Tab-separated table of C-alpha atoms and ligand atoms in Angstrom:
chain	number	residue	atom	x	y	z
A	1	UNK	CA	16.956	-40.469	-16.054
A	2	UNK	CA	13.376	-40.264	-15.298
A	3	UNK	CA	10.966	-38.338	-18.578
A	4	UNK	CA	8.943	-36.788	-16.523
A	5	UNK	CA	8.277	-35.485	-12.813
A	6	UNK	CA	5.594	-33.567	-10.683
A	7	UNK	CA	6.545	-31.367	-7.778
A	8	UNK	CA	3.100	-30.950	-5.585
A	9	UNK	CA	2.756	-28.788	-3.175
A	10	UNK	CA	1.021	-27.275	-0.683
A	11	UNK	CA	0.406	-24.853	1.917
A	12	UNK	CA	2.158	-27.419	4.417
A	13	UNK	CA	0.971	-28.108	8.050
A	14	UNK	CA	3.309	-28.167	11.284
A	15	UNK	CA	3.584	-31.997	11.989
A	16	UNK	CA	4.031	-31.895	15.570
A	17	UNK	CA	2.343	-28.845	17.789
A	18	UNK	CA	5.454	-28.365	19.278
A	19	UNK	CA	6.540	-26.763	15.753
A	20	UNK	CA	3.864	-24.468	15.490
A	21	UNK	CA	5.979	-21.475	16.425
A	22	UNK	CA	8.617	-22.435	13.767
A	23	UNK	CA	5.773	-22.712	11.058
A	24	UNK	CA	3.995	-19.487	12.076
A	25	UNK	CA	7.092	-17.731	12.031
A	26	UNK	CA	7.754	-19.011	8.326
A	27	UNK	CA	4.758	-18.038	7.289
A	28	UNK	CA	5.050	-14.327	8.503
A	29	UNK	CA	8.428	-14.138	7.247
A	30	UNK	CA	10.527	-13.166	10.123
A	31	UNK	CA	8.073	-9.998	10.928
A	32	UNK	CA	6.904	-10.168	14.070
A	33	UNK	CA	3.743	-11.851	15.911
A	34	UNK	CA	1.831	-11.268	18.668
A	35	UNK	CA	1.941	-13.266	21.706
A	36	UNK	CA	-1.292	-13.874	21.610
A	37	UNK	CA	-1.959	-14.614	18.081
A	38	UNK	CA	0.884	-17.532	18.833
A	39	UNK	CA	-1.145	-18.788	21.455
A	40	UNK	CA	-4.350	-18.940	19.594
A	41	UNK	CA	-2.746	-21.303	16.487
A	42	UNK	CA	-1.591	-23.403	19.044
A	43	UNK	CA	-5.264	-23.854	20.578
A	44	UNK	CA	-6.774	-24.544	17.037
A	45	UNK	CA	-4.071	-26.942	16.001
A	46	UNK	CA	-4.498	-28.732	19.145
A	47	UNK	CA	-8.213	-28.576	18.712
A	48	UNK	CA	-7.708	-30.340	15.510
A	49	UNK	CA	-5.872	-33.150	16.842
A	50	UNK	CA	-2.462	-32.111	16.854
A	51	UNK	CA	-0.291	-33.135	19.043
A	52	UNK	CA	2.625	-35.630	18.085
A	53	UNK	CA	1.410	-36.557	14.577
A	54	UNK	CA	-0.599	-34.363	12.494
A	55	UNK	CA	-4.188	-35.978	10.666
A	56	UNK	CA	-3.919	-33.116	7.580
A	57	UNK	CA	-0.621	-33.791	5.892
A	58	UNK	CA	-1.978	-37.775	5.798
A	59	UNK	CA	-4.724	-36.240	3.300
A	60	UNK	CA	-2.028	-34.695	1.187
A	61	UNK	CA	0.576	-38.014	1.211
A	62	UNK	CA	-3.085	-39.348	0.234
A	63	UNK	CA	-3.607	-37.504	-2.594
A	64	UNK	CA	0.090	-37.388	-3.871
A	65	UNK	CA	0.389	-41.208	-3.345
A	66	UNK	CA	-3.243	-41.573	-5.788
A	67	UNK	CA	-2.029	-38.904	-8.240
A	68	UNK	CA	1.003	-40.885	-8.544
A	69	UNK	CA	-0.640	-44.331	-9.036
A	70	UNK	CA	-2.927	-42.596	-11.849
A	71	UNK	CA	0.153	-41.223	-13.878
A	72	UNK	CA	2.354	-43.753	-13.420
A	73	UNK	CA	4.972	-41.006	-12.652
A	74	UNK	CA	6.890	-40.123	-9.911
A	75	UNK	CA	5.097	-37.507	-7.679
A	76	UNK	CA	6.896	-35.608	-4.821
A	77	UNK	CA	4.948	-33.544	-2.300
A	78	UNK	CA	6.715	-30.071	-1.302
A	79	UNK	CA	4.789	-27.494	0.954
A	80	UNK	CA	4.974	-24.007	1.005
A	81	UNK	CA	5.422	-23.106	4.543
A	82	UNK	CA	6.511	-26.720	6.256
A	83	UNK	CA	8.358	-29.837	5.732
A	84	UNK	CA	8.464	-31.847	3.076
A	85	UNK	CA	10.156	-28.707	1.979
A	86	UNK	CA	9.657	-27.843	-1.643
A	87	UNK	CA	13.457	-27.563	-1.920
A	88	UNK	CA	13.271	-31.100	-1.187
A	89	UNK	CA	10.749	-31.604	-3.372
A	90	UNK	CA	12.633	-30.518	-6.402
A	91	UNK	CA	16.031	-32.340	-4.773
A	92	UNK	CA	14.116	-35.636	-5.708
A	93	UNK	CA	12.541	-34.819	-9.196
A	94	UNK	CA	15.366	-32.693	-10.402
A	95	UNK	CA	16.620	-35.725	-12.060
A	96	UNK	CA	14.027	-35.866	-14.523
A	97	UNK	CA	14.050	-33.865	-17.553
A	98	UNK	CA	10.719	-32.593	-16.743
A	99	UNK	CA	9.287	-31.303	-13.891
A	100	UNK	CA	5.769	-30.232	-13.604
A	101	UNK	CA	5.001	-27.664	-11.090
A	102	UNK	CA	1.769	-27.873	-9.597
A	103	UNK	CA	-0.063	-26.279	-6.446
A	104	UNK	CA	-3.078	-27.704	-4.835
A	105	UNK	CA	-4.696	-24.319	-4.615
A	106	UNK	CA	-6.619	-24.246	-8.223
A	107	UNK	CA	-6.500	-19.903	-8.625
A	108	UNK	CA	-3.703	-17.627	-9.034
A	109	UNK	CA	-2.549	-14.962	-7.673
A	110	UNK	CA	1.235	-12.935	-7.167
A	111	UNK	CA	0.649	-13.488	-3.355
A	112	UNK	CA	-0.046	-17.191	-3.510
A	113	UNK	CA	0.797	-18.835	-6.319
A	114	UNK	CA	3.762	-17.191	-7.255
A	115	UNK	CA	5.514	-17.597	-4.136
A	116	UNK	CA	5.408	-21.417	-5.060
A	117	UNK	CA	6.875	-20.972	-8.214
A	118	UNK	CA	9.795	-18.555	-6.738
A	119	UNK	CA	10.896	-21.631	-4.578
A	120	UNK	CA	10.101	-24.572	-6.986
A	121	UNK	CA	12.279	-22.294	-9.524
A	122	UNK	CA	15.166	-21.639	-7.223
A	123	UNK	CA	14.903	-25.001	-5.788
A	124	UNK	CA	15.864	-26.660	-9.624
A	125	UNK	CA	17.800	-24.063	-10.154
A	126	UNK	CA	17.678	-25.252	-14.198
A	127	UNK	CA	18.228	-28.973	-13.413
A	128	UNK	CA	15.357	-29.678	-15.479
A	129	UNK	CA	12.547	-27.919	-17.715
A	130	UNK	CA	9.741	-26.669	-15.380
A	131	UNK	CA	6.386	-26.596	-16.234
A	132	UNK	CA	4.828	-24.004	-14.225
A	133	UNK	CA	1.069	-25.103	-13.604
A	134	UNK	CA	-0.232	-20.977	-12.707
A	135	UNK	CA	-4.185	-21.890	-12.527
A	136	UNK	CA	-6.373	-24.363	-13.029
A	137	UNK	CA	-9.648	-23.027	-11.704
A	138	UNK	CA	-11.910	-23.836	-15.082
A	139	UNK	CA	-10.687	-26.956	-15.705
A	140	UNK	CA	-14.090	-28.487	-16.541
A	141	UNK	CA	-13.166	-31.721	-14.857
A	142	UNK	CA	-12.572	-29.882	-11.576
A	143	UNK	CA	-15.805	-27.993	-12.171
A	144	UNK	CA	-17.296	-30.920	-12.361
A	145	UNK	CA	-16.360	-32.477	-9.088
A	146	UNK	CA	-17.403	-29.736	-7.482
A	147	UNK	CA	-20.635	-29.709	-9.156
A	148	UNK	CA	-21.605	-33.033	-8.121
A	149	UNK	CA	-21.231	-31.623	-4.539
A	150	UNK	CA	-23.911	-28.971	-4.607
A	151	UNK	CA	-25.974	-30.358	-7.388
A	152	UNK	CA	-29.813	-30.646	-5.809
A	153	UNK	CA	-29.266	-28.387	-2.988
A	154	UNK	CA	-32.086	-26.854	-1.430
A	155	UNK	CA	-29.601	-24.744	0.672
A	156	UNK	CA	-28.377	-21.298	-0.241
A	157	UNK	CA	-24.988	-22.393	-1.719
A	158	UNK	CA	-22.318	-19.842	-0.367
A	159	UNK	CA	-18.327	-20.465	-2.271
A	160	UNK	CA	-15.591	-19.464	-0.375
A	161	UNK	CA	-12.253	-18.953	-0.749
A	162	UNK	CA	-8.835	-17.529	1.226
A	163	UNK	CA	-9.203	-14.211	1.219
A	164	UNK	CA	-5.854	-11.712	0.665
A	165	UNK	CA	-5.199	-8.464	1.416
A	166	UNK	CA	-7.381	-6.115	-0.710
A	167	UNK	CA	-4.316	-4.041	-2.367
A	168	UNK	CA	-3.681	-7.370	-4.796
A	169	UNK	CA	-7.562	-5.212	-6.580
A	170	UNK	CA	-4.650	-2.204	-7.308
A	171	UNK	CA	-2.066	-4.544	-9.314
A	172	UNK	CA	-4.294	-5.828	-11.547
A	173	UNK	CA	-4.551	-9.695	-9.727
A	174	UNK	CA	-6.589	-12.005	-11.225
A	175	UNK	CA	-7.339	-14.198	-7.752
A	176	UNK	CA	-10.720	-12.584	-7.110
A	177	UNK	CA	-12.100	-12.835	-11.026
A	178	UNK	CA	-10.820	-16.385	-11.234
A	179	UNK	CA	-12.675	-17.421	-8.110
A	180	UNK	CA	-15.844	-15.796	-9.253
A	181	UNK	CA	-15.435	-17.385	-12.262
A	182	UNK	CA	-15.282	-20.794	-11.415
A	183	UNK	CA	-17.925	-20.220	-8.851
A	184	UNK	CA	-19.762	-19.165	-12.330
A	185	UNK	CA	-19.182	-22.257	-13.860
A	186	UNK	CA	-19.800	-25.148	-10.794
A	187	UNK	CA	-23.485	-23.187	-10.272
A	188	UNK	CA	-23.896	-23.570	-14.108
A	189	UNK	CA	-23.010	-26.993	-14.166
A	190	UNK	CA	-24.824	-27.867	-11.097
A	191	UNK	CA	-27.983	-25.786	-11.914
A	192	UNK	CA	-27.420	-23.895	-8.782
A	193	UNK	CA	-29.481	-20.271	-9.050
A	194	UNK	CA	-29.352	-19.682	-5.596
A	195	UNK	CA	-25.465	-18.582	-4.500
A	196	UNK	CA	-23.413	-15.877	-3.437
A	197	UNK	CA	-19.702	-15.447	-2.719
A	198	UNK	CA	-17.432	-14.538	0.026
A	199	UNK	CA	-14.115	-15.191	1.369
A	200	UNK	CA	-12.777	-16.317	4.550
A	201	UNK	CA	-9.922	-17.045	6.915
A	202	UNK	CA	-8.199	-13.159	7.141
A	203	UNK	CA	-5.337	-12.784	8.807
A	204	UNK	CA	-4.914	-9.867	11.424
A	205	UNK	CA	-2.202	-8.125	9.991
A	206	UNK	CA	-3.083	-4.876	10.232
A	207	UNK	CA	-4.171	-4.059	6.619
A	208	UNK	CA	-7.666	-4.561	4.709
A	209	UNK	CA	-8.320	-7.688	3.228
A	210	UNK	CA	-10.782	-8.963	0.565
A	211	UNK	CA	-14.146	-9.363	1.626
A	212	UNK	CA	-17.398	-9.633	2.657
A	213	UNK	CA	-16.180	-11.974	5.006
A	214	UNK	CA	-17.860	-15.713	5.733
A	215	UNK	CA	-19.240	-14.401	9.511
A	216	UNK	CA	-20.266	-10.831	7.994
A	217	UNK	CA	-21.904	-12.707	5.154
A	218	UNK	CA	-23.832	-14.777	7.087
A	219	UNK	CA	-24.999	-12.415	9.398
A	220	UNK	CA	-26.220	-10.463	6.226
A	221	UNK	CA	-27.728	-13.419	4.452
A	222	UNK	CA	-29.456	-14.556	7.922
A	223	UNK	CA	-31.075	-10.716	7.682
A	224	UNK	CA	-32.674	-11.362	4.034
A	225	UNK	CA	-34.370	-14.696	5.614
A	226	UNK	CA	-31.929	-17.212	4.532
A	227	UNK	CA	-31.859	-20.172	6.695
A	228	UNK	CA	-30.125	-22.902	5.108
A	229	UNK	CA	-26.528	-22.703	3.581
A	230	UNK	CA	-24.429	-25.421	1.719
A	231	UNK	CA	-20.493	-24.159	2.376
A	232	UNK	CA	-18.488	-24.707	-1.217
A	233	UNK	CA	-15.025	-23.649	0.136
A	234	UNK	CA	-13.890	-23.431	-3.805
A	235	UNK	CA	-10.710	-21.936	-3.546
A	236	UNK	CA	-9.441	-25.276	-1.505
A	237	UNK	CA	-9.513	-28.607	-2.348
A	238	UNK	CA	-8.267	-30.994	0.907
A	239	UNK	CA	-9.427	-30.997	4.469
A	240	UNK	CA	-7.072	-28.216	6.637
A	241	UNK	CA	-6.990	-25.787	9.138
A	242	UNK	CA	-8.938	-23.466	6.896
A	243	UNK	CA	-11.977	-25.951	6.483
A	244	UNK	CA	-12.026	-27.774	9.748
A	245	UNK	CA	-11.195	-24.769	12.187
A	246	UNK	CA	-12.949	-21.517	10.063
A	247	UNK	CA	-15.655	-23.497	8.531
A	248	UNK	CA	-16.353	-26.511	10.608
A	249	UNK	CA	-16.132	-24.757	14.131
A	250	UNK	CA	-16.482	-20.555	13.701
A	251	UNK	CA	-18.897	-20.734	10.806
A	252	UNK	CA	-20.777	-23.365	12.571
A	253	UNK	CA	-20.728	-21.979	15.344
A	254	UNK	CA	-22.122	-18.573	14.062
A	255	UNK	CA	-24.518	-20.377	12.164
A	256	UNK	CA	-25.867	-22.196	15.038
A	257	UNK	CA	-26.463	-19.013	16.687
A	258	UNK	CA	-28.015	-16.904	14.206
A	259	UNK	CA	-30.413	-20.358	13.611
A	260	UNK	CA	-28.813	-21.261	10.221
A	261	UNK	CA	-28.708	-24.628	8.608
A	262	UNK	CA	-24.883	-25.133	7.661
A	263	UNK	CA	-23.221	-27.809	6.303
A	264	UNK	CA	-20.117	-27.515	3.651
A	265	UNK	CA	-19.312	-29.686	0.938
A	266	UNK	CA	-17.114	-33.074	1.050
A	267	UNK	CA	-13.769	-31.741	0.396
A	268	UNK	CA	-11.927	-33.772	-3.082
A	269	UNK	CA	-8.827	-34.968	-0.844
A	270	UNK	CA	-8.122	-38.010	-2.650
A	271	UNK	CA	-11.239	-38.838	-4.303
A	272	UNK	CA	-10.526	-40.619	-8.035
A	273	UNK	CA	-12.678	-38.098	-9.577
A	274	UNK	CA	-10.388	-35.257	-8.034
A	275	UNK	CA	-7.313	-37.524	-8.952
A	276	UNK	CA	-8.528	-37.986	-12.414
A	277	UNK	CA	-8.805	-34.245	-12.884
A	278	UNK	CA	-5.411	-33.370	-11.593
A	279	UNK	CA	-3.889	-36.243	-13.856
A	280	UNK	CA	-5.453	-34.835	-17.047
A	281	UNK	CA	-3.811	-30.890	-15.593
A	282	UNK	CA	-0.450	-33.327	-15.469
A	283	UNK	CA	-0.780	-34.885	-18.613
A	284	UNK	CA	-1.828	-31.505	-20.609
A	285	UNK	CA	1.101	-30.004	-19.251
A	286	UNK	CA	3.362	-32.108	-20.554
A	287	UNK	CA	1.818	-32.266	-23.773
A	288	UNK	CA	4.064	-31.286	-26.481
B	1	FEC	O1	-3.900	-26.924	7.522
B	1	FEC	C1	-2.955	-26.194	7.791
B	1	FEC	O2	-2.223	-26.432	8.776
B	1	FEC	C2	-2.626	-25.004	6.943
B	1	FEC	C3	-3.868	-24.393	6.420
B	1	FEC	C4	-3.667	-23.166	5.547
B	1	FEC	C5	-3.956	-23.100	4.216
B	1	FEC	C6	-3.730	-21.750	3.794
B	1	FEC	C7	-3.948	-21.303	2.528
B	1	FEC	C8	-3.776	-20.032	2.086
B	1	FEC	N1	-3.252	-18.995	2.836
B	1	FEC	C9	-3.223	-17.881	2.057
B	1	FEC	C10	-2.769	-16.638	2.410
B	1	FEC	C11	-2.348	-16.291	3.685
B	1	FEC	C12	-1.837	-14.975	4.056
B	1	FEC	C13	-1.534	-15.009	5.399
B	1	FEC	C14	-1.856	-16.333	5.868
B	1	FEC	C15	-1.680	-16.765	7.176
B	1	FEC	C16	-1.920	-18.069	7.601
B	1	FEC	C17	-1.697	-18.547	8.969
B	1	FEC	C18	-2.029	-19.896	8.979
B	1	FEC	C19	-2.437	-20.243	7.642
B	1	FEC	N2	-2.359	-19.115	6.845
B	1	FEC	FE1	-2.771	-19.042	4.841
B	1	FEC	N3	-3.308	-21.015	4.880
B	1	FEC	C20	-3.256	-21.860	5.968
B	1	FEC	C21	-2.839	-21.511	7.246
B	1	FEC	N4	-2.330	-17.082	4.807
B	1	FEC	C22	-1.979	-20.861	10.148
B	1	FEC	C23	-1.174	-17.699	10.135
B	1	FEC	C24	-2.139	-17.587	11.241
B	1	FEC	C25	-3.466	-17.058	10.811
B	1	FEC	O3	-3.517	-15.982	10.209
B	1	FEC	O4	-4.451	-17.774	11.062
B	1	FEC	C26	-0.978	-13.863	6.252
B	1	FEC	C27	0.510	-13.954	6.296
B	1	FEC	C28	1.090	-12.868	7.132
B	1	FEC	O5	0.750	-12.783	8.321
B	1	FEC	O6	1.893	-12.115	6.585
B	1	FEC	C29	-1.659	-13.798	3.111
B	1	FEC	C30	-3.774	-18.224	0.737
B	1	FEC	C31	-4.118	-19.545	0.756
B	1	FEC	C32	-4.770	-20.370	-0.379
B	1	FEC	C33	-3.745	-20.766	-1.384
B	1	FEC	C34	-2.808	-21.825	-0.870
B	1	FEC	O7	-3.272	-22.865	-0.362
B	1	FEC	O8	-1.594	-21.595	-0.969
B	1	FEC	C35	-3.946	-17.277	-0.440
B	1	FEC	C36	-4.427	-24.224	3.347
């Protein structure tokens, strides 16, 4: 029997576009979606490069493959809302006697983070001890690789994150305060004066959601004479939909037209200082 295991997981991407309908529909839950909001994912995976193979879940089998090589434990990738399942996941490390449990998405929230532990949970179904990574947004190594991105800007550095629906502000969620805070710290560390905050990527389901929102912000930012923006998507860590598709092409785009300078921050991915800081989260964990 194996010490020591780590389940890591993810939002998950559909591998093929032919599954896109199948992932969407996982993600909503069974509650229904609109024709044309099905047709639109389809467009932006397939402007991505989807089409039999999928470029994004490489990045994650990247980083799980580096984070495993730096522990020298086993590591088993299990998304959220696609396959590798994180049933699955736990199906393979559920041998060990202990499992650590840990999201690539570094702030917490009921909406986001604990849906990940619901299935990890249910998945070992007391196999083995979990340990439950919940956050991991001020880990100063983290900090600190996001700090080197924006260090020496000149730009107007803007951090983004996921937003959620704004009714998580009534139950007391920590998501927004944790993303503020490590905003707070990487400007610190960086020496970075010159920021602001907002979220992106809301969903059209009907309800409000956190904001300002990336295009409102920059509209609002381009009004008080700002021309040059460094994106510091914050509250993600690898190249996906989110960054490519709403950063790399909508904010871009708006940017372009409102005569911004954008660019946006290397995303960690795999990068050994990224991998470092994940494998001292790991090793902390399991600390007696
Ligand atoms: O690269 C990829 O293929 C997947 C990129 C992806 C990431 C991601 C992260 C988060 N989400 C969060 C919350 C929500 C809520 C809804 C929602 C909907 C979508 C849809 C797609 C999608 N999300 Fe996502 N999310 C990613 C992708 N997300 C696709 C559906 C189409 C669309 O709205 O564009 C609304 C659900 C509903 O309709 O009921 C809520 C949060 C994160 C960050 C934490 C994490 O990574 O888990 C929070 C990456």
């Amino acid at each position: 029997m194996t010490d020591a295991a780590v389940v890591l997981m993810a939002y998950g991407s559909p591998e093929r576009l032919a599954d896109v309908p199948a992932y969407y529909a996982d993600i909503r839950g069974g509650r229904p979606i609109r024709p044309e909001l099905m047709d639109d994912l389809v467009e932006r995976y397939r402007r991505l490069g989807v089409e039999d193979s999928n470029p994004l879940n490489e990045i994650t089998e990247a980083t799980r493959a580096a984070l495993e090589r730096e522990l020298g434990l086993p590591v088993y990738t299990g998304m959220k809302h696609w396959t590798p399942h994180i049933a699955d996941a736990a199906d393979r490390a559920g041998d060990a006697e202990r499992v650590v449990g840990l999201v690539l998405a570094p702030h917490y929230s009921a909406l986001s983070i604990e849906g990940y532990r619901d299935q990890l949970e249910t998945a070992l179904a007391g196999r083995a001890e979990l340990r439950f990574v919940d956050s991991w947004h001020d880990d100063a190594a983290f900090v600190d690789v996001v700090a080197t991105k924006v260090r020496g800007t000149e730009a107007h550095v803007v951090f983004t994150a996921h937003s959620l629906p704004a009714r998580i502000l009534e139950l007391g969620d920590p998501y927004k305060d944790e993303l503020l805070e490590t905003s707070r710290l990487v400007a610190a560390r960086a020496g970075v004066v010159d920021w602001s905050f907002s979220f992106q990527s809301e969903s059209p389901t009907g309800e409000p959601w956190l904001g300002p929102d990336i295009l409102d912000h920059l509209r609002a930012l381009h009004a008080d004479g700002v021309r040059k923006v460094l994106v510091c998507p914050v509250g993600f860590v690898s190249d996906h939909l989110e960054i490519r598709w709403d950063i790399d092409v909508e904010a871009t785009e708006l940017a372009r037209e409102l005569g911004i300078e954008l660019a946006r921050i290397a995303m960690p991915n795999d990068e050994p200082a990224f991998i470092a800081a994940l494998a001292g989260i790991v090793r902390r964990t399991l600390a007696p």
